[in-house]
C-alpha cells in the first residue's frame, strides 16, 4: 500500500469541495500553489470559466484530471428526453477529451422528475433499463474517441432522484454486460484501463457488506477512480453533509488497502459537499486541510 | 394477491406512527374504534403504560400484534456491554411472549457510541460479527420459549449508528448461517414460520436491485413481517421524514405482490416516523389516513 504520509503526490481535489468559495480558474491556481497535481472539475464550473480557457490553464499549471464530473442522468419519460440525455453525454465525452481526463464519471440518473420533487413514475426497473441503454449508446461513442466511462454507484439514499445504480456489485454487473471483454478504451496495446469501469466513492459504498469482494472483482481494469470523504454521525441531511477524512466513521485506509491490492494506483480524490461546514470556511483552509488529512487519514 | 381495497383486515399500525400524539393505551383504543385489528408497539411505549396493563387491554379489545419493537443493538466495546445487550434482548423476548407477539423485531445495532455521535471505533466487520454472535445467543433463548426473531435490514444510511445489517441478502445470509434448517420456533408440526427470519420494511429495502430475488429466497418461512410507508422526494432528514403510503416513490403494490407470491399472508404494518408532518397532525386523522391509504396505495 502506498505511503501517503510523506507527500501528497496522489491527492486530487474534486472541485465541488470548494465550489462555494471560488470559480474554477481560481481553484486551479490555488491547487497549483499547494503542489496539488490533479483535480476533478464539474461541467458547470468548466462552462462558467470556458472550456478552452480551462484547458489552457491546466496545461500552464501542469495540473491533470483524475476524472471529469459528470455524464449520466439517462432516464426520461419521453423519447425526446432520452435523446437529449444521449446528446448531452456525447458533449460531456468531448469535453472530457478536450481536458484530457482519464475518465468521464457517470451519475446515471433515476426516476424522471424525482430530483425536482415530482417523480413521473415509480418504475425503478424501467429507469435501470434506460440507464443500461444510455450507457451502451454512450460507450459506443466514448470508445471511438478513447474516453473511458466510470459508473459511480451512488448511496441507496439517492436511488429515487440521482442514481439507480446503488451498489458496486450492480455497477460491475452492468460493466460485465456491456463490456464483457474489459477492452481498453484506447484500443492500444498495454492500456490496462477498461473502456467501462467504476468510480468507487467511499461515501456511497462504505457500508456495503460485499465491498471488499466487489473491489477484488473489479480489479485494475475496472477501477477507474477512487473518491474519499467521510460519513458523519449524525448526518444532518442527505446531500450536503459530508465529512472531511478523519472526522467520521469510514475506515478509509482499510478500503484504500483493498483498492490498491486490486491494482489501483491512481489518485485519491477528495469530494466533500458540506453546506454547513466546509463550504462556510476559507477556501485555502479547506485545501490545506485536505492536504493534511490526505497524509494522515487516507 | 390479496385485495386490500374492500376492507382493512390486514392493516396493522406500528405505534411509532402516532407516538407523538398518544400513549399506547389510547392508541389501542383508537385503533379498536376504527376496526384496526393489529398493532406493533415499541418497548418504551409498553413500559410507559405497564406491560400487564397493555396485555389486558389487548385481550379486552381483541387486538393482536404483528410484531414487537424491538430487540437488537448487540455491538458493544466491552464485555459488560455485550452481556447487557444479551440480557436486554432476553427481557424483550419475554415481553414479546407476554404480549403474544408473532415475532420480536431486531434492529441489530452498529458501531458502539455512533448513535450518540461518538463512535468508539470504525470496524464495521467487528460490529457485524458481534451482531451474529448476539443473535445466535438470543436465538437459543427465543427458541426455548417459542418466539421467532425477525432481523430487520435497515437502510444503508443507518449503517453507522443503528444497524449494520443493510440488505435483505445480508440478513438472509445470517439467517441461513444461524438457522440452516429453517426450523419452526414453536417446535410443533405445521408451524411454517422459521425461528429466525426477516422483517421486510419497504423504506429500508425498496431501492435494492436484488429485492425481488431475495424475497423469493426468503420464502414464507423467513418472511415474518412486512412494513410499509413511502420514500419522499426530497427527503429532508435521515430518520424522521418518512411518507404516508402513496405520497412517495415506492411502488408498494408491486413489492407486496412479490412478498405474497413468496407466501406471506400476514399484516401490512404501517410505520411512519414523520417529525415535520404526520406527528404534527391529529392522531385520529393519521389513523384514518392509514386506513384509507391501506386500501388504495398498498
XYZ file of C-alpha atoms in Angstrom:
596
model
C 0.000 0.000 0.000
C 1.363 3.401 -0.951
C 2.628 5.635 1.838
C 0.611 8.844 1.686
C 2.154 10.324 4.830
C 5.258 11.705 3.159
C 3.763 13.854 0.410
C 0.529 14.488 -1.471
C 1.601 13.254 -4.883
C -1.631 11.230 -5.190
C -4.084 13.780 -3.877
C -6.717 15.101 -6.246
C -9.312 17.720 -5.407
C -12.815 17.317 -6.722
C -13.623 20.937 -7.356
C -17.069 20.698 -5.772
C -15.172 20.698 -2.477
C -14.506 24.436 -2.817
C -17.243 25.329 -5.278
C -18.899 27.670 -2.815
C -15.702 29.698 -2.388
C -14.072 30.069 -5.811
C -14.608 29.786 -9.555
C -12.689 27.025 -11.288
C -9.794 29.162 -12.572
C -9.046 30.316 -9.045
C -9.336 26.729 -7.766
C -6.728 25.559 -10.290
C -4.348 28.308 -9.256
C -4.846 27.645 -5.540
C -4.237 23.922 -6.086
C -1.082 24.622 -8.095
C 0.222 26.881 -5.313
C -0.097 23.965 -2.885
C 1.553 21.365 -5.094
C -1.741 19.589 -5.706
C -1.265 17.827 -9.012
C -4.777 16.810 -10.006
C -8.373 17.963 -9.871
C -11.732 16.626 -10.963
C -13.891 19.507 -12.180
C -17.656 19.698 -12.740
C -19.112 20.644 -16.095
C -20.933 23.718 -14.820
C -17.712 25.010 -13.260
C -15.873 24.470 -16.526
C -18.627 26.167 -18.524
C -18.595 29.184 -16.211
C -14.910 29.821 -16.989
C -14.845 28.490 -20.549
C -13.652 25.097 -21.765
C -10.668 26.353 -23.778
C -9.537 28.660 -21.007
C -9.652 25.792 -18.509
C -7.728 23.524 -20.878
C -5.054 26.190 -21.300
C -4.859 26.793 -17.567
C -4.374 23.091 -16.922
C -1.560 22.985 -19.482
C 0.099 26.062 -17.988
C -0.031 24.759 -14.414
C 0.713 21.125 -15.227
C -2.353 20.042 -13.303
C -4.044 16.937 -14.651
C -7.507 15.482 -14.186
C -8.420 12.444 -12.075
C -11.853 12.407 -13.699
C -14.493 14.650 -15.221
C -17.828 15.215 -13.471
C -20.144 14.232 -14.926
C -22.179 12.413 -17.532
C -25.238 10.297 -16.879
C -28.821 11.236 -15.976
C -30.078 8.914 -18.702
C -33.706 8.093 -17.723
C -36.529 10.148 -19.164
C -40.221 9.669 -19.789
C -40.198 10.758 -23.423
C -38.168 9.753 -26.467
C -37.043 13.345 -26.819
C -35.840 13.326 -23.239
C -33.889 10.111 -23.751
C -32.278 11.533 -26.888
C -31.419 14.816 -25.184
C -29.602 12.856 -22.471
C -27.591 10.947 -25.077
C -26.687 14.181 -26.867
C -25.613 15.757 -23.607
C -23.463 12.753 -22.705
C -21.771 12.962 -26.099
C -20.875 16.568 -25.348
C -19.577 15.522 -21.929
C -17.330 12.931 -23.564
C -15.991 15.591 -25.924
C -15.284 17.992 -23.069
C -13.548 15.229 -21.105
C -11.410 14.570 -24.159
C -10.527 18.249 -24.534
C -9.434 18.339 -20.894
C -7.501 15.077 -21.263
C -9.494 13.424 -18.468
C -8.695 9.787 -17.665
C -12.418 9.025 -17.466
C -15.886 10.556 -17.591
C -17.721 9.852 -14.336
C -21.366 8.804 -14.756
C -24.052 9.642 -12.210
C -26.610 7.614 -14.048
C -29.922 9.184 -13.042
C -33.076 7.649 -11.578
C -36.830 8.340 -11.684
C -37.537 11.166 -14.154
C -38.697 14.285 -12.329
C -37.824 12.990 -8.857
C -34.936 15.409 -8.429
C -37.435 18.242 -8.773
C -39.767 16.504 -6.299
C -42.210 15.382 -8.987
C -41.417 11.808 -9.973
C -43.166 10.957 -13.219
C -43.441 7.264 -12.340
C -42.313 4.728 -9.739
C -40.839 2.091 -12.027
C -37.255 1.767 -10.864
C -36.715 -1.281 -13.061
C -37.586 0.810 -16.126
C -35.148 3.518 -15.043
C -32.443 0.878 -14.697
C -33.139 -0.432 -18.180
C -32.901 3.102 -19.574
C -29.608 3.569 -17.760
C -28.202 0.412 -19.316
C -29.354 1.524 -22.767
C -27.955 5.017 -22.257
C -24.564 3.768 -21.153
C -24.432 1.317 -24.067
C -25.070 4.124 -26.550
C -22.613 6.488 -24.878
C -19.988 3.767 -24.647
C -20.019 3.266 -28.388
C -19.142 6.917 -28.893
C -16.722 7.083 -25.975
C -14.785 4.117 -27.352
C -14.493 5.826 -30.718
C -12.687 8.761 -29.138
C -10.857 6.757 -26.449
C -12.602 8.055 -23.323
C -13.246 5.505 -20.527
C -16.602 5.735 -18.735
C -16.708 5.295 -14.947
C -20.083 4.318 -13.479
C -20.355 5.757 -9.979
C -22.667 3.698 -7.785
C -24.456 6.187 -5.558
C -25.609 5.588 -1.998
C -29.061 3.954 -1.863
C -30.453 7.141 -0.297
C -30.129 8.689 -3.791
C -31.885 5.825 -5.616
C -35.038 7.839 -6.281
C -33.604 11.060 -7.603
C -29.918 10.851 -8.552
C -28.765 7.362 -9.471
C -30.479 3.974 -9.558
C -27.118 2.158 -9.644
C -26.601 1.761 -5.902
C -24.025 -0.925 -5.217
C -20.649 -1.774 -6.638
C -21.960 -5.225 -7.494
C -24.779 -3.733 -9.536
C -22.363 -1.396 -11.354
C -19.978 -4.248 -12.135
C -22.811 -6.446 -13.359
C -23.599 -3.681 -15.830
C -19.939 -3.318 -16.825
C -19.725 -7.046 -17.482
C -22.926 -6.970 -19.523
C -21.865 -4.027 -21.714
C -18.099 -4.586 -21.870
C -17.510 -8.281 -21.217
C -14.018 -8.239 -22.715
C -12.813 -5.409 -20.425
C -11.377 -3.943 -23.558
C -9.233 -0.844 -23.350
C -10.851 2.424 -24.293
C -7.912 3.497 -26.374
C -7.704 0.324 -28.378
C -3.950 0.277 -27.988
C -1.777 -2.429 -26.524
C -0.765 -2.021 -22.936
C -3.757 0.084 -22.000
C -4.886 -1.508 -18.788
C -7.982 0.539 -18.092
C -11.212 -0.901 -19.441
C -13.470 1.230 -21.614
C -16.164 0.829 -18.967
C -15.448 0.703 -15.252
C -16.408 2.228 -11.921
C -15.699 5.211 -9.734
C -15.512 3.974 -6.133
C -16.639 6.806 -3.851
C -16.368 5.705 -0.232
C -19.265 7.891 0.851
C -21.567 5.822 -1.334
C -20.223 2.317 -0.781
C -18.519 2.196 2.628
C -21.479 0.392 4.288
C -21.661 -2.469 1.779
C -21.009 -5.932 3.264
C -19.835 -7.057 -0.174
C -17.463 -4.127 -0.723
C -14.180 -5.991 -0.406
C -15.299 -8.838 -2.643
C -16.576 -6.468 -5.307
C -13.410 -4.370 -5.279
C -11.457 -7.568 -5.885
C -13.847 -8.461 -8.668
C -13.441 -5.040 -10.283
C -9.673 -5.317 -10.449
C -7.309 -2.856 -12.001
C -9.124 -2.720 -15.331
C -12.441 -1.542 -13.889
C -11.196 0.658 -11.028
C -11.093 3.991 -12.826
C -11.433 6.395 -9.892
C -11.313 6.441 -6.084
C -13.110 9.183 -4.119
C -12.824 9.887 -0.414
C -14.538 11.936 2.268
C -16.159 10.734 5.498
C -19.552 9.720 6.902
C -20.564 11.868 9.858
C -22.673 10.752 12.830
C -25.127 12.301 12.917
C -25.531 13.150 9.240
C -27.809 16.173 9.252
C -29.114 15.989 5.711
C -28.843 13.673 2.756
C -26.822 15.574 0.171
C -24.519 18.231 1.554
C -23.288 16.990 4.925
C -20.210 15.002 4.004
C -17.287 14.996 6.372
C -13.557 15.673 5.968
C -11.488 12.495 6.035
C -10.878 11.510 9.658
C -13.944 13.292 11.045
C -16.358 10.399 10.526
C -16.686 6.633 10.790
C -15.309 5.322 7.494
C -12.180 3.194 7.837
C -10.685 4.871 4.775
C -7.219 3.350 4.934
C -8.655 -0.155 5.120
C -10.633 0.309 1.918
C -7.739 2.060 0.161
C -5.733 -1.036 1.010
C -8.313 -3.200 -0.750
C -8.399 -0.918 -3.782
C -4.627 -0.854 -4.099
C -4.376 -4.613 -3.585
C -6.715 -4.901 -6.558
C -4.236 -2.889 -8.640
C -5.468 0.691 -8.393
C -2.545 3.095 -8.457
C -4.202 6.414 -9.289
C -5.331 9.474 -7.405
C -7.258 9.646 -4.156
C -9.843 12.297 -4.976
C -11.376 14.360 -2.185
C -15.031 15.204 -2.822
C -16.830 16.941 0.036
C -20.259 18.556 -0.224
C -20.678 20.416 3.047
C -23.162 23.269 3.176
C -22.958 23.772 6.939
C -19.219 23.383 7.466
C -16.518 23.253 4.766
C -18.368 25.426 2.265
C -18.571 28.061 5.009
C -14.804 28.197 5.531
C -11.979 29.935 3.719
C -11.071 28.000 0.574
C -7.388 27.970 1.448
C -8.131 26.432 4.835
C -10.192 23.727 3.119
C -7.412 22.835 0.667
C -4.754 22.876 3.378
C -6.910 20.560 5.477
C -7.395 18.226 2.501
C -3.612 18.014 2.125
C -3.092 17.343 5.829
C -5.824 14.728 6.068
C -4.702 13.042 2.863
C -1.421 12.410 4.646
C -2.813 11.178 7.972
C -6.376 9.909 7.449
C -6.443 8.337 3.986
C -52.531 -11.067 -4.372
C -54.983 -10.115 -1.643
C -57.479 -7.361 -2.377
C -56.917 -4.647 0.226
C -59.409 -2.232 -1.319
C -62.501 -3.719 0.284
C -61.543 -3.613 3.975
C -58.580 -3.195 6.284
C -58.494 -6.683 7.750
C -54.723 -6.869 7.149
C -53.752 -3.417 8.321
C -51.516 -3.133 11.360
C -50.345 0.108 12.929
C -46.811 0.371 14.191
C -47.444 2.529 17.210
C -44.489 4.821 16.475
C -46.741 6.271 13.777
C -48.776 8.125 16.394
C -46.251 8.118 19.239
C -46.108 11.905 19.317
C -49.867 12.184 19.824
C -50.913 9.465 22.259
C -49.713 6.998 24.885
C -50.067 3.331 23.973
C -53.321 2.666 25.842
C -55.028 5.466 23.941
C -53.546 4.167 20.666
C -55.016 0.718 21.281
C -58.442 2.190 21.966
C -58.315 4.459 18.919
C -57.297 1.514 16.734
C -60.091 -0.648 18.118
C -62.627 2.121 17.401
C -61.582 2.044 13.751
C -61.668 -1.727 13.347
C -57.881 -1.924 13.130
C -57.071 -5.444 14.266
C -53.343 -5.345 14.896
C -50.573 -3.105 16.171
C -46.829 -3.334 16.624
C -45.818 -1.495 19.793
C -42.414 -0.261 20.946
C -40.935 -1.315 24.240
C -40.743 2.176 25.684
C -44.403 2.762 24.886
C -45.329 -0.509 26.590
C -43.198 0.315 29.623
C -44.817 3.742 29.969
C -48.256 2.161 30.328
C -47.213 -1.081 32.019
C -46.730 -4.495 30.415
C -49.594 -6.252 32.211
C -51.987 -3.394 31.586
C -51.152 -3.472 27.866
C -51.597 -7.244 27.757
C -55.017 -6.915 29.392
C -56.034 -4.117 27.046
C -55.092 -6.205 24.026
C -57.164 -9.103 25.339
C -60.123 -6.819 26.049
C -60.080 -5.202 22.621
C -59.174 -8.319 20.650
C -56.268 -6.501 19.032
C -53.290 -8.681 18.224
C -49.663 -7.890 17.478
C -47.955 -8.022 14.078
C -44.584 -7.770 15.800
C -42.850 -6.314 18.838
C -40.344 -3.458 18.517
C -37.612 -4.136 19.272
C -34.633 -6.213 20.279
C -31.135 -5.885 18.899
C -28.430 -3.254 19.468
C -25.914 -6.044 20.096
C -22.485 -4.458 19.441
C -20.516 -3.007 22.337
C -16.891 -2.260 23.067
C -16.759 -4.017 26.442
C -17.702 -7.489 27.632
C -20.085 -5.931 30.108
C -21.748 -4.021 27.294
C -22.144 -7.148 25.198
C -23.657 -9.011 28.159
C -26.019 -6.151 28.966
C -27.323 -6.299 25.401
C -27.946 -10.035 25.673
C -29.769 -9.566 28.974
C -31.885 -6.828 27.494
C -32.771 -8.960 24.484
C -33.841 -11.772 26.784
C -36.215 -9.362 28.503
C -37.508 -8.239 25.125
C -38.245 -11.860 24.200
C -40.132 -12.314 27.467
C -42.184 -9.165 26.880
C -42.971 -10.266 23.317
C -44.142 -13.580 24.747
C -46.350 -11.889 27.329
C -47.961 -9.821 24.576
C -48.340 -12.873 22.336
C -46.338 -11.253 19.533
C -45.729 -13.317 16.396
C -42.092 -12.173 16.360
C -39.568 -9.917 18.038
C -38.148 -7.448 15.523
C -34.382 -6.942 15.728
C -32.704 -3.636 14.890
C -29.287 -5.114 15.279
C -27.076 -2.147 16.154
C -23.863 -0.875 14.579
C -20.749 0.995 15.746
C -20.828 1.402 19.542
C -21.335 5.023 20.502
C -22.179 6.202 16.972
C -25.825 6.845 17.804
C -24.633 9.377 20.357
C -22.238 10.890 17.786
C -19.137 9.378 19.391
C -18.268 6.148 17.584
C -15.823 4.141 19.663
C -14.233 2.517 16.593
C -14.681 2.213 12.812
C -14.573 -1.554 12.470
C -17.872 -2.398 10.816
C -16.785 -6.001 10.287
C -16.333 -6.403 14.041
C -19.784 -4.947 14.672
C -21.215 -7.450 12.206
C -19.510 -10.322 13.978
C -20.906 -9.147 17.306
C -24.362 -8.942 15.766
C -24.112 -12.526 14.552
C -22.962 -13.688 17.981
C -25.689 -11.713 19.720
C -28.438 -13.106 17.515
C -27.104 -16.648 17.970
C -27.258 -16.305 21.746
C -30.690 -14.682 21.723
C -31.994 -17.265 19.284
C -31.166 -20.085 21.676
C -33.332 -18.487 24.349
C -36.059 -17.388 21.920
C -36.383 -20.933 20.625
C -36.784 -22.222 24.152
C -39.853 -20.063 24.676
C -41.146 -20.225 21.090
C -40.599 -16.631 19.968
C -39.439 -16.095 16.356
C -36.805 -13.419 15.771
C -37.142 -11.118 12.758
C -33.958 -9.400 11.590
C -34.860 -6.040 10.066
C -32.310 -4.958 7.476
C -32.053 -1.185 7.821
C -31.360 1.286 5.033
C -27.614 1.730 4.414
C -27.883 5.327 5.642
C -28.217 3.827 9.155
C -25.203 1.514 8.855
C -23.046 3.578 11.203
C -25.410 4.142 14.079
C -28.494 1.911 14.012
C -27.982 -1.348 12.149
C -25.095 -2.846 10.226
C -27.371 -5.384 8.528
C -28.290 -3.345 5.464
C -29.660 -5.585 2.739
C -32.136 -8.421 2.645
C -29.423 -10.629 1.168
C -27.142 -9.931 4.121
C -29.955 -10.661 6.592
C -30.840 -13.915 4.857
C -27.204 -14.991 4.748
C -27.200 -14.590 8.511
C -30.478 -16.495 8.875
C -29.068 -19.342 6.831
C -25.883 -19.399 8.890
C -27.658 -19.445 12.265
C -30.790 -21.401 11.404
C -29.950 -23.516 8.343
C -32.869 -25.888 8.874
C -35.455 -23.053 8.907
C -36.841 -24.808 11.923
C -40.055 -23.569 13.450
C -39.761 -21.536 16.607
C -42.511 -23.413 18.328
C -41.088 -26.835 17.606
C -44.532 -28.083 16.669
C -45.693 -29.630 13.457
C -47.376 -27.347 10.994
C -45.639 -24.212 12.198
C -44.480 -22.646 8.983
C -42.589 -19.685 10.378
C -38.889 -20.200 10.943
C -37.347 -19.427 14.332
C -35.208 -16.818 12.571
C -36.398 -14.695 9.682
C -36.683 -11.133 8.451
C -38.883 -8.073 8.738
C -39.139 -6.512 5.284
C -39.633 -2.762 5.718
C -40.041 -1.148 2.318
C -38.471 2.104 3.473
C -35.206 0.263 4.041
C -35.116 -2.098 1.069
C -37.161 -0.578 -1.756
C -34.054 0.580 -3.689
C -32.317 -2.815 -3.743
C -31.765 -4.244 -7.242
C -31.813 -7.724 -5.700
C -35.032 -7.197 -3.732
C -37.303 -9.459 -5.761
C -34.790 -12.298 -5.867
C -34.130 -12.089 -2.137
C -37.840 -12.021 -1.268
C -38.226 -15.208 -3.297
C -35.241 -16.685 -1.484
C -36.725 -15.778 1.906
C -39.983 -17.556 1.215
C -42.851 -17.999 3.605
C -40.721 -19.423 6.409
C -38.439 -16.394 6.686
C -40.910 -13.594 5.887
C -42.048 -12.749 9.401
C -43.172 -9.139 8.942
C -43.937 -6.614 6.204
C -43.730 -2.873 6.915
C -44.874 -0.059 4.659
C -44.582 3.700 4.373
C -43.173 5.753 1.488
C -39.939 7.420 0.353
C -40.380 11.149 -0.172
C -38.519 13.275 -2.723
C -36.921 15.283 -1.357
C -36.293 13.507 1.946
C -35.449 16.327 4.332
C -33.613 14.359 7.004
C -32.450 10.811 7.526
C -34.613 9.474 10.345
C -37.971 11.146 10.741
C -39.141 12.136 7.271
C -40.972 9.045 6.095
C -44.002 9.466 3.906
C -47.555 8.135 4.032
C -48.170 5.341 1.517
C -48.914 6.923 -1.851
C -47.096 10.183 -1.163
C -43.675 8.978 -2.322
C -41.933 6.938 -4.993
C -42.099 3.355 -3.715
C -44.123 1.003 -5.895
C -45.642 -0.591 -2.804
C -48.188 -2.825 -4.515
C -45.521 -4.316 -6.760
C -43.396 -5.383 -3.812
C -46.425 -6.606 -1.857
C -47.125 -8.783 -4.872
C -43.643 -10.290 -4.608
C -43.991 -10.855 -0.875
C -47.361 -12.522 -1.210
C -46.174 -14.637 -4.158
C -43.457 -15.889 -1.800
C -46.145 -16.996 0.650
C -46.517 -14.098 3.059
C -50.117 -13.795 4.229
C -49.812 -11.608 7.322
C -50.311 -7.978 8.196
C -49.182 -4.927 6.277
C -47.778 -2.798 9.088
C -47.673 0.981 8.702
C -44.610 2.529 10.332
C -44.161 6.254 9.726
C -41.653 8.469 11.558
C -42.556 11.989 10.497
C -41.478 14.849 12.724
C -42.479 17.605 10.320
C -45.778 16.231 9.052
C -47.725 13.263 10.462
C -46.522 13.681 14.049
C -47.837 17.251 13.847
C -51.366 16.176 12.924
C -54.317 14.945 14.932
C -53.851 11.251 15.766
C -57.316 10.355 14.507
C -56.565 11.945 11.147
C -53.340 9.927 10.928
C -55.093 6.620 11.638
C -57.961 7.403 9.267
C -55.423 8.213 6.559
C -53.567 4.957 7.220
C -56.836 3.064 6.737
C -57.648 4.933 3.522
C -54.172 4.536 2.052
C -54.001 0.870 3.049
C -56.983 0.366 0.797
C -55.783 2.386 -2.208
C -51.988 2.655 -2.088
C -50.733 -0.634 -0.627
